[in-house]
Amino acid sequence: DRSAGRVGGLNPVNGDSDAKNLRVKLVLLGDSGVGKTCIVLRFVRGQFDPTSKVTVGASFLSQTIALQDSTTVKFEIWDTAGQERYAALAPLYYRGAAVAVIAYDITNPDSFHKAQHWVKELQKHGSPDIVLALVGNKADLQEKREVSVQDGIDYAEKNGMFFIETSAKTADNINQLFEEIAKRLPRPSPS
Ligand code: GDP
């Protein structure tokens, strides 16, 4: 299941989830340039293509994964497509999100601090049971690393978040990121 499209209005999400097939809205946050679009394109299309970048407005892609217990999770992934520069992005974008992936670039300490800003924002405005994932991207650039693994772990632990380092370039831990999120989703009770 692969689809791409522009988002016009804002749809209620999680609406047609059942115990076996979850459908969740996932929002991506983080400083511009940390690799959010590349992470999504790697996950959804299996490619690293830094040139294909949407320029205006929020866009989304969706991707379904199957878990070992035969449940499926369809992620509807919202990328800010550059709008993270505008403070006014917030509540409309977060609304109905079951998951927020907050990314930074391990070579850029400033992006790590920006990530912490987004975590606070989500803790304030996100839904109370939102799954928060902290992602240190560009892990392939070890020689340029300026944010330690331990700093990521410590911050995530303090804030009850899942933490992982990824590389959209080499595909390291990209699928694992989404699988681990899927495992942490609250399950609707079977009816
Ligand atoms: P966004 O603004 O957060 O959506 O960032 P993009 O996905 O547009 O990526 C910004 C830049 O970082 C691009 O030039 C990408 O090629 C580069 N980039 C993204 N992910 C990685 C990664 O994992 N490793 C490396 N080395 N570069 C990356």
Short mmCIF file of C-alpha atoms and ligand atoms in Angstrom, two decimals:
data_model
loop_
_atom_site.label_atom_id
_atom_site.label_comp_id
_atom_site.label_asym_id
_atom_site.label_seq_id
_atom_site.Cartn_x
_atom_site.Cartn_y
_atom_site.Cartn_z
CA ASP A 1 0.00 0.00 0.00
CA ARG A 2 1.68 3.15 -1.18
CA SER A 3 0.07 6.45 -1.84
CA ALA A 4 1.17 9.99 -2.04
CA GLY A 5 -0.92 13.08 -2.04
CA ARG A 6 -1.39 16.64 -1.04
CA VAL A 7 -3.30 17.40 2.06
CA GLY A 8 -6.03 19.92 1.56
CA GLY A 9 -8.23 19.83 4.63
CA LEU A 10 -7.47 18.17 7.90
CA ASN A 11 -8.99 14.77 8.26
CA PRO A 12 -9.86 13.00 11.44
CA VAL A 13 -7.49 10.11 11.81
CA ASN A 14 -7.45 6.79 13.61
CA GLY A 15 -11.10 6.62 12.57
CA ASP A 16 -11.16 3.28 10.82
CA SER A 17 -8.69 1.53 13.09
CA ASP A 18 -9.66 -1.81 14.55
CA ALA A 19 -7.81 -4.24 16.80
CA LYS A 20 -5.99 -5.88 13.88
CA ASN A 21 -5.40 -2.95 11.59
CA LEU A 22 -4.31 0.31 13.06
CA ARG A 23 -4.28 3.52 11.12
CA VAL A 24 -2.33 6.32 12.70
CA LYS A 25 -1.32 9.84 12.01
CA LEU A 26 2.41 10.43 12.45
CA VAL A 27 3.87 13.92 12.44
CA LEU A 28 7.51 14.71 11.78
CA LEU A 29 9.17 17.56 13.59
CA GLY A 30 12.65 18.93 13.79
CA ASP A 31 14.88 21.63 12.48
CA SER A 32 15.01 22.22 8.76
CA GLY A 33 17.78 20.15 7.17
CA VAL A 34 17.99 17.34 9.72
CA GLY A 35 16.71 14.84 7.16
CA LYS A 36 12.99 14.48 7.88
CA THR A 37 11.97 14.21 4.24
CA CYS A 38 14.82 11.80 3.52
CA ILE A 39 13.79 9.55 6.44
CA VAL A 40 10.25 9.31 5.09
CA LEU A 41 11.32 8.71 1.50
CA ARG A 42 13.72 6.02 2.66
CA PHE A 43 10.96 4.31 4.65
CA VAL A 44 8.19 4.64 2.07
CA ARG A 45 10.07 4.36 -1.21
CA GLY A 46 13.28 2.65 -0.11
CA GLN A 47 15.44 5.31 -1.65
CA PHE A 48 17.66 8.19 -0.69
CA ASP A 49 16.82 11.10 -2.90
CA PRO A 50 17.80 14.43 -1.42
CA THR A 51 16.61 16.30 -4.49
CA SER A 52 12.92 15.41 -4.35
CA LYS A 53 11.65 17.95 -1.94
CA VAL A 54 8.22 19.42 -1.72
CA THR A 55 8.45 23.12 -1.41
CA VAL A 56 5.11 24.37 -0.21
CA GLY A 57 2.65 23.18 2.36
CA ALA A 58 2.34 20.02 4.38
CA SER A 59 2.39 16.84 2.34
CA PHE A 60 1.92 13.27 3.34
CA LEU A 61 2.89 9.79 2.40
CA SER A 62 1.54 6.58 3.81
CA GLN A 63 3.08 3.21 4.41
CA THR A 64 1.73 0.05 6.02
CA ILE A 65 3.82 -2.40 7.96
CA ALA A 66 2.93 -5.85 9.27
CA LEU A 67 3.93 -6.87 12.76
CA GLN A 68 4.74 -10.39 13.94
CA ASP A 69 1.40 -10.79 15.69
CA SER A 70 -0.27 -10.33 12.26
CA THR A 71 -1.55 -6.85 13.02
CA THR A 72 -0.85 -4.11 10.52
CA VAL A 73 -0.11 -0.48 11.11
CA LYS A 74 -0.75 2.10 8.43
CA PHE A 75 1.27 5.22 9.05
CA GLU A 76 -0.04 8.43 7.57
CA ILE A 77 3.10 10.50 7.70
CA TRP A 78 2.89 14.27 7.77
CA ASP A 79 5.97 16.19 6.80
CA THR A 80 6.07 19.90 7.53
CA ALA A 81 7.78 20.50 4.18
CA GLY A 82 9.60 23.51 5.49
CA GLN A 83 6.81 25.02 7.55
CA GLU A 84 8.70 24.27 10.76
CA ARG A 85 10.18 27.73 10.20
CA TYR A 86 6.83 29.26 11.10
CA ALA A 87 5.82 29.28 14.72
CA ALA A 88 2.14 29.14 13.77
CA LEU A 89 2.39 25.61 12.46
CA ALA A 90 1.46 23.96 15.71
CA PRO A 91 -1.99 22.79 16.79
CA LEU A 92 -3.55 22.02 13.41
CA TYR A 93 -0.58 19.93 12.47
CA TYR A 94 -0.48 17.97 15.73
CA ARG A 95 -4.22 17.36 15.96
CA GLY A 96 -5.09 13.68 16.03
CA ALA A 97 -1.46 12.60 15.85
CA ALA A 98 -0.86 9.25 17.55
CA VAL A 99 2.88 9.54 16.96
CA ALA A 100 5.39 12.36 16.77
CA VAL A 101 8.86 11.71 15.43
CA ILE A 102 11.20 14.46 16.54
CA ALA A 103 14.44 14.44 14.61
CA TYR A 104 17.79 16.12 14.92
CA ASP A 105 21.12 15.84 13.12
CA ILE A 106 23.90 14.24 15.21
CA THR A 107 26.41 16.62 13.62
CA ASN A 108 24.42 19.69 14.66
CA PRO A 109 23.98 20.48 18.38
CA ASP A 110 21.65 23.34 17.58
CA SER A 111 19.25 20.90 15.93
CA PHE A 112 19.35 18.81 19.13
CA HIS A 113 18.27 21.86 21.13
CA LYS A 114 15.52 22.60 18.62
CA ALA A 115 14.34 19.01 19.02
CA GLN A 116 13.92 19.64 22.74
CA HIS A 117 11.79 22.65 21.93
CA TRP A 118 9.50 20.44 19.83
CA VAL A 119 9.29 17.83 22.58
CA LYS A 120 8.03 20.49 25.00
CA GLU A 121 5.57 21.71 22.39
CA LEU A 122 4.19 18.21 21.92
CA GLN A 123 4.01 17.56 25.65
CA LYS A 124 1.93 20.72 25.92
CA HIS A 125 -0.29 20.46 22.84
CA GLY A 126 -0.19 16.84 21.70
CA SER A 127 -2.71 14.23 22.79
CA PRO A 128 -1.88 12.78 26.22
CA ASP A 129 -1.17 9.25 24.96
CA ILE A 130 0.94 10.33 21.97
CA VAL A 131 3.98 8.13 21.25
CA LEU A 132 7.07 10.32 21.09
CA ALA A 133 10.19 9.17 19.28
CA LEU A 134 13.50 11.03 19.39
CA VAL A 135 15.63 10.37 16.32
CA GLY A 136 19.29 11.27 15.88
CA ASN A 137 19.69 11.20 12.10
CA LYS A 138 22.81 11.27 9.86
CA ALA A 139 24.42 8.57 11.99
CA ASP A 140 26.60 7.75 8.98
CA LEU A 141 28.53 10.97 9.64
CA GLN A 142 30.37 9.59 12.70
CA GLU A 143 33.50 11.67 12.11
CA LYS A 144 31.40 14.84 12.28
CA ARG A 145 29.38 13.80 15.32
CA GLU A 146 28.72 16.57 17.84
CA VAL A 147 25.83 15.11 19.82
CA SER A 148 26.76 11.97 21.76
CA VAL A 149 24.59 8.87 21.78
CA GLN A 150 24.41 9.20 25.57
CA ASP A 151 22.97 12.73 25.34
CA GLY A 152 20.19 11.40 23.13
CA ILE A 153 19.50 8.45 25.43
CA ASP A 154 19.48 10.61 28.56
CA TYR A 155 17.12 13.21 27.15
CA ALA A 156 14.74 10.58 25.77
CA GLU A 157 14.68 8.66 29.05
CA LYS A 158 13.89 11.78 31.04
CA ASN A 159 10.97 12.51 28.75
CA GLY A 160 9.57 9.03 28.38
CA MET A 161 10.45 8.85 24.71
CA PHE A 162 11.72 6.11 22.47
CA PHE A 163 15.23 6.89 21.13
CA ILE A 164 17.09 5.68 18.06
CA GLU A 165 19.87 6.90 15.76
CA THR A 166 19.25 6.50 12.03
CA SER A 167 20.77 7.17 8.66
CA ALA A 168 18.42 7.93 5.81
CA LYS A 169 21.47 7.77 3.57
CA THR A 170 22.53 4.21 4.40
CA ALA A 171 19.04 3.07 5.58
CA ASP A 172 20.44 2.16 8.99
CA ASN A 173 17.65 1.75 11.58
CA ILE A 174 14.99 3.36 9.38
CA ASN A 175 12.64 0.35 9.34
CA GLN A 176 13.48 -0.33 12.98
CA LEU A 177 12.35 3.18 13.88
CA PHE A 178 8.86 2.56 12.50
CA GLU A 179 8.64 -1.00 13.83
CA GLU A 180 9.52 0.13 17.33
CA ILE A 181 6.95 2.90 17.14
CA ALA A 182 4.32 0.40 15.96
CA LYS A 183 5.01 -1.82 18.97
CA ARG A 184 4.46 1.10 21.33
CA LEU A 185 1.09 2.19 19.97
CA PRO A 186 -1.88 1.86 22.27
CA ARG A 187 -4.15 -0.86 20.88
CA PRO A 188 -7.87 -0.31 20.51
CA SER A 189 -9.64 -2.97 22.55
CA PRO A 190 -11.29 -5.71 20.43
CA SER A 191 -15.04 -5.26 20.17
P1 GDP B 1 14.42 18.19 6.21
O1 GDP B 1 14.49 19.66 5.95
O2 GDP B 1 14.50 17.89 7.67
O3 GDP B 1 13.25 17.51 5.55
O4 GDP B 1 15.77 17.56 5.59
P2 GDP B 1 15.99 16.81 4.19
O5 GDP B 1 15.37 15.45 4.23
O6 GDP B 1 15.61 17.71 3.08
O7 GDP B 1 17.57 16.61 4.21
C1 GDP B 1 18.44 17.72 4.33
C2 GDP B 1 19.83 17.37 3.82
O8 GDP B 1 20.44 16.37 4.64
C3 GDP B 1 19.84 16.80 2.41
O9 GDP B 1 20.92 17.40 1.73
C4 GDP B 1 20.09 15.33 2.58
O10 GDP B 1 20.85 14.82 1.53
C5 GDP B 1 20.88 15.27 3.88
N1 GDP B 1 20.59 14.04 4.64
C6 GDP B 1 19.39 13.60 5.06
N2 GDP B 1 19.50 12.46 5.76
C7 GDP B 1 20.83 12.17 5.78
C8 GDP B 1 21.59 11.11 6.39
O11 GDP B 1 21.08 10.19 7.04
N3 GDP B 1 22.95 11.16 6.20
C9 GDP B 1 23.56 12.15 5.50
N4 GDP B 1 24.90 12.10 5.39
N5 GDP B 1 22.88 13.17 4.94
C10 GDP B 1 21.51 13.17 5.08
#
